[in-house]
């Protein structure tokens, strides 16, 4: 019998010369990507950690069995009902764009499995596609049983099928990154930037929180998914090496673009989720601290290792670590009725923690706004905390232009082909300018309002978003906060808004 290392290369890496068609016909540039290079340039493509189909199937079976075992042991309704209600919102927030986003990632992996330029890459991507289907099935399975106690879990499946604003932002991001990208662009954008970098934050840092929030089922699912991600993320490095040799500018652009796009979407989902939705005693670190550990340091190291420059907007990015998700969270709370989950105002203990974790910004800029919202609720009622107009949306990331930095509104505009575009930030505008043909004809929700394709008022928009009354986001405690009628958490009376 052959030993593993005697047959593995034949199973994972087997390329041959085409006789009846040209290589260009088998791997057209439109689908395989640019620069188009003969296979000779790709022949050393090699993934550090190798797997065969047989090993894969055996491992995955065991991983699935262990998730199901945890679910059977501690994932019953009664166990779920014991979780902190704000943590449950966090889980609902996470599942909605991610579950079917993973399914879209299967499309990206399958494109690489057919059009990737080396057989070892195609083998790894074939397993990657199976991974992403599993990452769709696991959260859908977990969320399905929870619909009975909270219809908001239905959004694990429904979200990406709607025109809800955050759903459009997620789709726009996924489409650019992998659903509508060729094999090379997908390898650099999805596997190198997103999976090698950002999914650590989503799956490793969030796992630490799930553990502390005593949500063993969510924790187990995230850990299990991450082991797949780190395997198929290996596609990024060897592909980047080849592109850097032949078109380093293209590589630098795709990485700079995608690092920003990931930052935008993840600060909304994970940033607000970690610092506001996760119960205080389940936060081992702040979002900024996790970002510094898992993204900033690691990305700097990676850039050095590959001889890449840091993105040109690096200083802007570092500055945003102290404010962007705090600004955005105010928007999420205020526009809660456009979402499928509930949000709470920060408690006095939350505020104390936020002041300590963000000493340069939180107390000075964000706390007075939360105090103002709390006072408005107390003195005038909930209606005084709700908006009546639609916000402006970025023509690139599709998110509200709500990433205000202290003393600076980051929104900017661009006139292109007779149309005026608005952006949440200069990096979003820069991305648009690099690929206007790809992005210019898209209409964001506000553009659709002006074109008469979407309702002009907030109530109409909520319906158009398919947010039904049973899932509509509310204040998690309906304003019943023990601290609301007394203090702002620092012992002083909140000034009346009147
Ligand atoms: Mn995945
Ligand atoms: Mn993946």
Coordinates of C-alpha atoms and ligand atoms in Angstrom, one line a residue:
X1 CA 0.0 0.0 0.0
X2 CA 1.2 3.5 -0.8
X3 CA 2.0 5.8 2.0
X4 CA 0.2 9.2 2.2
X5 CA 3.0 11.3 0.9
X6 CA 3.5 8.9 -2.0
X7 CA 0.0 9.5 -3.4
X8 CA -1.1 12.8 -2.0
X9 CA 0.5 15.0 -4.7
X10 CA -1.2 13.0 -7.4
X11 CA -4.5 13.6 -5.7
X12 CA -4.1 17.3 -5.0
X13 CA -1.8 18.6 -7.7
X14 CA -2.1 17.2 -11.2
X15 CA -1.8 19.5 -14.2
X16 CA -1.5 18.5 -17.8
X17 CA -0.9 20.0 -21.2
X18 CA -4.1 20.6 -23.3
X19 CA -4.0 19.3 -26.9
X20 CA -7.4 20.2 -28.4
X21 CA -7.8 23.6 -26.9
X22 CA -5.5 26.4 -25.9
X23 CA -4.8 27.2 -22.2
X24 CA -6.5 30.6 -22.8
X25 CA -9.7 28.9 -23.8
X26 CA -9.7 26.7 -20.8
X27 CA -8.9 29.6 -18.4
X28 CA -10.3 32.7 -20.1
X29 CA -9.1 35.9 -18.5
X30 CA -12.7 37.1 -17.7
X31 CA -13.2 34.2 -15.3
X32 CA -9.7 33.3 -14.3
X33 CA -8.5 36.9 -13.9
X34 CA -5.6 39.2 -14.7
X35 CA -2.7 39.2 -15.2
X36 CA -3.2 36.2 -17.5
X37 CA -0.1 34.1 -17.3
X38 CA 0.8 30.7 -18.8
X39 CA 0.7 27.8 -16.3
X40 CA 4.5 27.8 -16.1
X41 CA 4.1 30.9 -13.9
X42 CA 1.7 29.0 -11.5
X43 CA 3.4 25.6 -11.3
X44 CA 5.0 26.2 -7.9
X45 CA 1.6 27.1 -6.3
X46 CA 1.7 25.3 -3.0
X47 CA -0.5 25.4 0.1
X48 CA 1.3 24.9 3.4
X49 CA -1.3 22.6 5.0
X50 CA -2.4 19.8 2.7
X51 CA -5.6 17.8 2.8
X52 CA -7.1 14.9 0.8
X53 CA -10.8 14.4 0.2
X54 CA -10.9 11.3 2.4
X55 CA -9.3 13.2 5.3
X56 CA -11.6 16.1 4.7
X57 CA -14.8 14.1 4.8
X58 CA -13.7 12.2 7.9
X59 CA -12.8 15.5 9.8
X60 CA -15.9 17.3 8.7
X61 CA -18.1 14.5 9.9
X62 CA -16.5 14.6 13.3
X63 CA -16.8 18.4 13.5
X64 CA -20.5 18.3 12.6
X65 CA -21.1 15.6 15.1
X66 CA -19.5 17.6 17.9
X67 CA -21.6 20.7 17.1
X68 CA -24.8 18.5 17.2
X69 CA -23.7 17.0 20.5
X70 CA -23.3 20.4 22.1
X71 CA -26.6 21.5 20.7
X72 CA -28.3 18.4 22.1
X73 CA -26.7 18.8 25.5
X74 CA -27.1 22.6 26.1
X75 CA -29.0 24.0 23.1
X76 CA -32.5 23.4 24.2
X77 CA -35.1 26.2 24.4
X78 CA -34.7 26.4 28.1
X79 CA -31.0 26.9 27.7
X80 CA -31.5 29.7 25.1
X81 CA -34.0 31.4 27.4
X82 CA -31.3 31.7 30.1
X83 CA -29.0 33.8 27.8
X84 CA -28.7 37.5 28.3
X85 CA -31.3 39.1 26.1
X86 CA -28.8 41.5 24.6
X87 CA -26.6 38.6 23.7
X88 CA -29.5 37.0 21.9
X89 CA -29.7 40.2 19.8
X90 CA -26.0 39.9 19.0
X91 CA -26.6 36.4 17.7
X92 CA -29.6 37.5 15.6
X93 CA -27.5 40.4 14.2
X94 CA -24.7 38.0 13.3
X95 CA -26.7 35.2 11.7
X96 CA -28.7 37.4 9.3
X97 CA -26.1 38.7 6.8
X98 CA -23.6 35.9 7.4
X99 CA -25.6 32.7 6.9
X100 CA -26.4 33.3 3.2
X101 CA -23.3 35.3 2.8
X102 CA -21.5 32.0 3.4
X103 CA -23.6 30.4 0.7
X104 CA -22.5 33.2 -1.7
X105 CA -18.9 32.4 -0.7
X106 CA -19.5 28.9 -2.0
X107 CA -20.0 30.5 -5.5
X108 CA -16.7 32.2 -5.1
X109 CA -14.9 29.0 -4.1
X110 CA -16.6 27.1 -7.0
X111 CA -15.4 29.7 -9.5
X112 CA -11.8 29.2 -8.2
X113 CA -12.4 25.4 -8.2
X114 CA -13.0 25.6 -12.0
X115 CA -10.9 28.7 -13.1
X116 CA -8.1 28.8 -10.5
X117 CA -4.8 28.6 -12.4
X118 CA -3.2 25.6 -10.7
X119 CA -4.6 22.2 -9.8
X120 CA -3.6 22.5 -6.1
X121 CA -5.5 25.8 -5.9
X122 CA -8.5 24.2 -7.5
X123 CA -8.4 21.2 -5.1
X124 CA -8.3 23.5 -2.1
X125 CA -11.2 25.6 -3.5
X126 CA -13.3 22.5 -4.1
X127 CA -13.0 21.7 -0.4
X128 CA -13.6 25.4 0.3
X129 CA -16.9 25.3 -1.5
X130 CA -18.0 22.3 0.7
X131 CA -16.9 24.3 3.7
X132 CA -19.0 27.3 2.8
X133 CA -22.1 25.2 2.3
X134 CA -21.6 23.8 5.8
X135 CA -21.2 27.4 7.1
X136 CA -24.6 28.1 5.6
X137 CA -26.2 25.0 7.0
X138 CA -25.0 25.3 10.6
X139 CA -26.4 28.8 11.4
X140 CA -29.6 28.0 9.5
X141 CA -30.0 24.8 11.6
X142 CA -29.3 26.7 14.8
X143 CA -31.5 29.6 14.0
X144 CA -34.4 27.5 12.7
X145 CA -35.3 26.1 16.1
X146 CA -35.2 29.6 17.6
X147 CA -37.8 31.1 15.4
X148 CA -40.4 29.6 17.7
X149 CA -39.2 31.8 20.6
X150 CA -38.1 34.8 18.5
X151 CA -39.3 35.4 14.9
X152 CA -36.3 37.7 14.4
X153 CA -34.2 34.5 13.9
X154 CA -36.1 34.0 10.6
X155 CA -33.9 36.8 9.3
X156 CA -31.0 34.3 9.3
X157 CA -32.6 33.1 6.1
X158 CA -34.6 36.1 5.0
X159 CA -32.2 39.0 5.4
X160 CA -30.2 38.7 2.2
X161 CA -33.4 38.2 0.1
X162 CA -34.7 41.6 1.1
X163 CA -33.9 45.2 0.2
X164 CA -33.4 46.1 3.8
X165 CA -30.5 48.7 3.8
X166 CA -28.0 46.6 5.7
X167 CA -28.8 43.6 3.6
X168 CA -28.0 45.7 0.4
X169 CA -24.8 46.8 2.0
X170 CA -23.8 43.2 2.7
X171 CA -24.7 42.0 -0.8
X172 CA -22.8 44.9 -2.4
X173 CA -19.8 43.9 -0.4
X174 CA -20.1 40.2 -1.1
X175 CA -20.7 40.8 -4.8
X176 CA -17.6 43.0 -5.2
X177 CA -15.4 40.6 -3.1
X178 CA -16.3 37.2 -4.6
X179 CA -19.8 36.6 -6.1
X180 CA -19.0 38.7 -9.1
X181 CA -15.2 38.5 -9.1
X182 CA -12.9 36.4 -11.1
X183 CA -10.7 33.6 -9.6
X184 CA -7.6 35.8 -9.0
X185 CA -9.5 38.7 -7.5
X186 CA -11.5 36.3 -5.3
X187 CA -8.3 34.7 -4.0
X188 CA -6.8 38.1 -3.1
X189 CA -10.0 39.7 -1.8
X190 CA -11.8 36.9 -0.1
X191 CA -9.2 34.5 1.0
X192 CA -6.2 36.8 1.6
X193 CA -7.9 39.9 3.1
X194 CA -11.2 38.7 4.5
X195 CA -10.5 35.1 5.6
X196 CA -6.8 35.5 6.6
X197 CA -7.5 38.7 8.4
X198 CA -11.0 39.7 9.3
X199 CA -12.6 36.4 9.9
X200 CA -10.3 35.9 12.9
X201 CA -12.1 38.8 14.5
X202 CA -15.5 37.4 13.7
X203 CA -14.7 33.8 14.6
X204 CA -11.9 33.9 17.2
X205 CA -12.6 37.1 19.1
X206 CA -16.4 36.6 19.0
X207 CA -15.9 33.0 20.2
X208 CA -14.2 34.3 23.3
X209 CA -17.3 36.4 24.0
X210 CA -19.7 33.6 23.3
X211 CA -17.8 31.5 25.8
X212 CA -18.1 34.3 28.5
X213 CA -21.8 34.8 27.6
X214 CA -22.3 31.1 28.2
X215 CA -23.6 30.4 24.7
X216 CA -21.8 27.1 24.1
X217 CA -23.7 26.3 21.0
X218 CA -22.8 29.6 19.2
X219 CA -19.2 29.2 20.5
X220 CA -18.9 25.7 19.2
X221 CA -20.4 26.6 15.8
X222 CA -18.0 29.6 15.4
X223 CA -14.9 27.6 16.4
X224 CA -15.8 24.8 14.0
X225 CA -16.4 27.2 11.1
X226 CA -13.1 28.9 11.8
X227 CA -11.1 25.7 11.4
X228 CA -12.5 25.5 7.9
X229 CA -11.8 29.2 7.1
X230 CA -8.1 28.9 8.2
X231 CA -7.7 25.9 5.9
X232 CA -9.1 27.3 2.7
X233 CA -7.7 30.8 3.5
X234 CA -4.4 29.3 2.5
X235 CA -5.4 30.0 -1.1
X236 CA -4.6 33.7 -0.6
X237 CA -0.8 33.6 0.1
X238 CA 0.5 31.5 -2.8
X239 CA -1.8 33.3 -5.3
X240 CA -0.7 36.7 -4.0
X241 CA 3.0 35.7 -4.4
X242 CA 2.5 35.1 -8.1
X243 CA 0.5 38.3 -8.7
X244 CA 3.1 40.3 -6.8
X245 CA 5.8 39.0 -9.2
X246 CA 3.8 40.1 -12.3
X247 CA 1.5 42.9 -11.4
X248 CA 2.3 44.3 -7.9
X249 CA 0.1 47.4 -8.4
X250 CA -3.0 45.3 -9.1
X251 CA -2.3 43.3 -5.9
X252 CA -1.8 46.4 -3.9
X253 CA -5.1 47.9 -5.2
X254 CA -7.2 44.8 -4.5
X255 CA -5.8 44.5 -1.0
X256 CA -6.2 48.2 -0.2
X257 CA -9.8 48.2 -1.5
X258 CA -10.8 45.1 0.3
X259 CA -9.2 46.0 3.6
X260 CA -11.4 49.2 3.7
X261 CA -14.5 47.4 2.6
X262 CA -14.1 44.7 5.3
X263 CA -13.4 47.4 7.9
X264 CA -16.7 49.2 7.0
X265 CA -18.9 46.1 7.1
X266 CA -17.2 44.5 10.1
X267 CA -17.3 47.6 12.3
X268 CA -21.1 47.7 11.9
X269 CA -21.7 44.0 12.6
X270 CA -18.9 43.1 14.9
X271 CA -17.8 46.5 16.3
X272 CA -21.3 47.5 17.4
X273 CA -22.1 43.9 18.4
X274 CA -19.0 43.6 20.6
X275 CA -19.0 46.9 22.4
X276 CA -22.8 47.4 22.8
X277 CA -24.8 44.2 22.3
X278 CA -22.5 41.9 24.2
X279 CA -23.2 41.9 28.0
X280 CA -20.5 43.8 29.9
X281 CA -19.3 40.7 31.8
X282 CA -18.8 38.8 28.5
X283 CA -16.5 41.4 27.0
X284 CA -12.8 40.3 27.6
X285 CA -11.6 43.1 25.4
X286 CA -13.0 46.1 23.5
X287 CA -13.6 46.0 19.8
X288 CA -10.6 48.3 19.4
X289 CA -8.4 46.0 21.4
X290 CA -9.4 43.0 19.3
X291 CA -8.9 45.0 16.1
X292 CA -5.4 45.9 17.3
X293 CA -4.5 42.4 18.2
X294 CA -6.1 40.5 15.3
X295 CA -6.1 43.0 12.4
X296 CA -3.7 45.9 12.9
X297 CA -0.7 44.0 14.1
X298 CA -1.3 41.0 11.9
X299 CA -1.9 43.1 8.7
X300 CA 1.2 45.2 9.3
X301 CA 3.2 41.9 9.6
X302 CA 1.6 40.5 6.5
X303 CA 2.4 43.6 4.5
X304 CA 6.0 43.5 5.6
X305 CA 6.3 39.8 4.8
X306 CA 5.0 40.3 1.2
X307 CA 6.8 43.6 0.6
X308 CA 3.5 45.5 0.4
X309 CA 2.8 49.1 1.4
X310 CA 0.2 49.8 4.1
X311 CA -3.0 51.2 2.5
X312 CA -2.7 55.0 1.8
X313 CA -5.6 55.7 4.2
X314 CA -3.9 53.9 7.1
X315 CA -4.0 57.0 9.4
X316 CA -7.7 57.5 8.7
X317 CA -8.3 53.9 9.5
X318 CA -6.4 54.1 12.8
X319 CA -8.3 57.3 13.7
X320 CA -11.6 55.6 13.0
X321 CA -10.9 52.8 15.6
X322 CA -11.8 55.3 18.3
X323 CA -15.0 56.6 16.8
X324 CA -16.5 55.0 13.7
X325 CA -18.5 52.2 15.4
X326 CA -19.6 54.5 18.2
X327 CA -21.0 57.0 15.7
X328 CA -22.6 54.2 13.8
X329 CA -24.2 52.7 17.0
X330 CA -26.0 55.9 17.6
X331 CA -27.5 55.5 14.2
X332 CA -28.4 51.9 14.7
X333 CA -30.2 52.7 18.0
X334 CA -32.0 55.7 16.5
X335 CA -33.0 53.8 13.4
X336 CA -33.8 50.6 15.3
X337 CA -37.2 50.3 13.6
X338 CA -35.5 49.6 10.3
X339 CA -33.7 46.6 11.8
X340 CA -34.7 43.0 12.8
X341 CA -33.3 43.1 16.3
X342 CA -33.5 45.2 19.4
X343 CA -30.9 47.6 20.9
X344 CA -30.4 48.9 24.4
X345 CA -29.1 52.2 25.6
X346 CA -25.7 51.8 27.4
X347 CA -26.2 51.4 31.2
X348 CA -24.1 53.4 33.7
X349 CA -21.7 50.4 34.0
X350 CA -21.5 50.2 30.2
X351 CA -20.7 53.9 30.1
X352 CA -18.0 53.5 32.7
X353 CA -16.4 50.7 30.6
X354 CA -16.6 52.7 27.4
X355 CA -15.0 55.7 29.0
X356 CA -12.1 53.6 30.1
X357 CA -11.7 51.7 26.8
X358 CA -12.0 54.8 24.6
X359 CA -10.5 57.6 26.8
X360 CA -9.9 60.0 23.9
X361 CA -13.4 60.0 22.5
X362 CA -16.2 58.3 24.4
X363 CA -16.9 60.5 27.4
X364 CA -16.3 63.7 25.4
X365 CA -18.3 63.0 22.3
X366 CA -20.6 60.1 22.6
X367 CA -21.7 60.1 26.2
X368 CA -23.5 63.5 26.0
X369 CA -25.5 62.2 23.0
X370 CA -26.6 59.1 24.8
X371 CA -27.5 61.2 27.8
X372 CA -29.5 63.5 25.5
X373 CA -31.4 60.5 24.1
X374 CA -32.1 59.1 27.6
X375 CA -33.4 62.5 28.8
X376 CA -35.6 62.8 25.7
X377 CA -37.1 59.4 26.4
X378 CA -37.6 60.2 30.1
X379 CA -39.1 63.7 29.5
X380 CA -41.1 63.3 26.3
X381 CA -41.4 59.5 25.6
X382 CA -40.0 57.2 23.1
X383 CA -41.2 59.2 20.1
X384 CA -38.7 61.9 20.9
X385 CA -35.9 59.3 20.4
X386 CA -37.0 58.2 16.9
X387 CA -36.1 59.8 13.5
X388 CA -38.6 60.9 10.9
X389 CA -36.3 61.3 7.9
X390 CA -34.1 58.9 5.9
X391 CA -30.4 59.3 6.2
X392 CA -28.0 59.7 3.2
X393 CA -26.3 56.6 2.1
X394 CA -22.8 56.0 0.7
X395 CA -22.7 55.1 -3.0
X396 CA -20.0 52.6 -2.4
X397 CA -20.5 50.8 0.9
X398 CA -24.3 51.5 0.9
X399 CA -24.2 52.3 4.6
X400 CA -25.5 55.5 6.1
X401 CA -22.9 58.3 6.0
X402 CA -22.7 58.1 9.8
X403 CA -19.0 57.6 10.6
X404 CA -18.6 61.1 11.9
X405 CA -15.2 61.7 13.6
X406 CA -15.0 64.2 16.4
X407 CA -15.0 67.6 14.8
X408 CA -15.2 66.2 11.3
X409 CA -18.0 65.0 9.0
X410 CA -16.3 62.4 6.8
X411 CA -18.9 62.4 4.0
X412 CA -17.7 63.6 0.6
X413 CA -19.2 63.8 -2.9
X414 CA -18.2 63.3 -6.5
X415 CA -19.6 64.4 -9.9
X416 CA -19.3 61.7 -12.4
X417 CA -21.0 61.5 -15.9
X418 CA -23.6 64.1 -14.9
X419 CA -24.6 62.4 -11.7
X420 CA -23.7 63.5 -8.2
X421 CA -22.6 60.7 -5.8
X422 CA -22.2 60.8 -2.1
X423 CA -19.7 58.8 0.0
X424 CA -19.3 58.1 3.7
X425 CA -15.5 58.6 3.4
X426 CA -12.6 59.3 1.1
X427 CA -11.5 55.7 0.9
X428 CA -15.0 54.7 -0.4
X429 CA -14.9 57.5 -2.9
X430 CA -11.4 56.4 -4.0
X431 CA -12.6 52.8 -4.6
X432 CA -15.5 54.1 -6.7
X433 CA -13.1 56.2 -8.8
X434 CA -10.9 53.2 -9.5
X435 CA -13.7 51.1 -10.9
X436 CA -16.5 53.6 -11.9
X437 CA -17.9 51.2 -14.6
X438 CA -18.5 48.6 -11.9
X439 CA -20.1 50.9 -9.4
X440 CA -21.6 53.9 -11.1
X441 CA -24.9 52.6 -12.4
X442 CA -26.0 51.2 -9.0
X443 CA -28.7 53.0 -7.1
X444 CA -28.6 53.0 -3.3
X445 CA -31.9 53.1 -1.4
X446 CA -32.0 56.9 -1.3
X447 CA -31.3 57.1 -5.1
X448 CA -34.3 54.7 -5.5
X449 CA -36.4 57.0 -3.3
X450 CA -35.6 60.0 -5.6
X451 CA -36.2 57.8 -8.7
X452 CA -39.7 57.0 -7.4
X453 CA -38.8 53.3 -6.9
X454 CA -39.0 53.3 -3.1
X455 CA -41.2 55.0 -0.6
X456 CA -40.3 58.5 0.5
X457 CA -41.3 58.2 4.2
X458 CA -39.7 56.2 6.9
X459 CA -42.9 54.1 7.6
X460 CA -43.2 53.2 3.9
X461 CA -39.5 52.4 3.8
X462 CA -39.7 50.0 6.7
X463 CA -42.4 48.1 4.9
X464 CA -40.3 48.1 1.7
X465 CA -37.4 46.7 3.8
X466 CA -39.9 43.8 4.6
X467 CA -39.4 44.6 8.3
X468 CA -42.7 43.2 9.8
X469 CA -44.1 44.3 13.1
X470 CA -43.2 41.0 14.8
X471 CA -39.4 41.4 14.2
X472 CA -39.2 45.2 14.1
X473 CA -36.3 46.6 16.2
X474 CA -37.3 48.3 19.4
X475 CA -35.5 49.4 22.6
X476 CA -34.6 46.2 24.2
X477 CA -36.1 47.2 27.6
X478 CA -38.9 49.4 26.2
X479 CA -37.3 52.3 28.1
X480 CA -37.7 50.5 31.4
X481 CA -34.2 51.2 32.7
X482 CA -33.8 51.4 36.5
X483 CA -31.3 54.2 36.0
X484 CA -33.4 56.3 33.6
X485 CA -35.3 58.3 36.2
X486 CA -32.4 59.3 38.3
X487 CA -28.9 59.7 37.1
X488 CA -26.7 59.5 34.1
X489 CA -24.4 57.0 35.8
X490 CA -22.0 59.4 37.1
X491 CA -24.1 60.5 40.1
X492 CA -25.3 63.7 38.5
X493 CA -28.8 64.5 37.4
X494 CA -29.3 64.4 33.7
X495 CA -30.2 67.9 32.6
X496 CA -33.8 68.0 31.4
X497 CA -34.2 68.4 27.7
X498 CA -36.8 71.1 28.2
Ligands
LIG1 MN1 -17.2 30.4 5.5
LIG2 MN1 -14.4 31.0 3.7

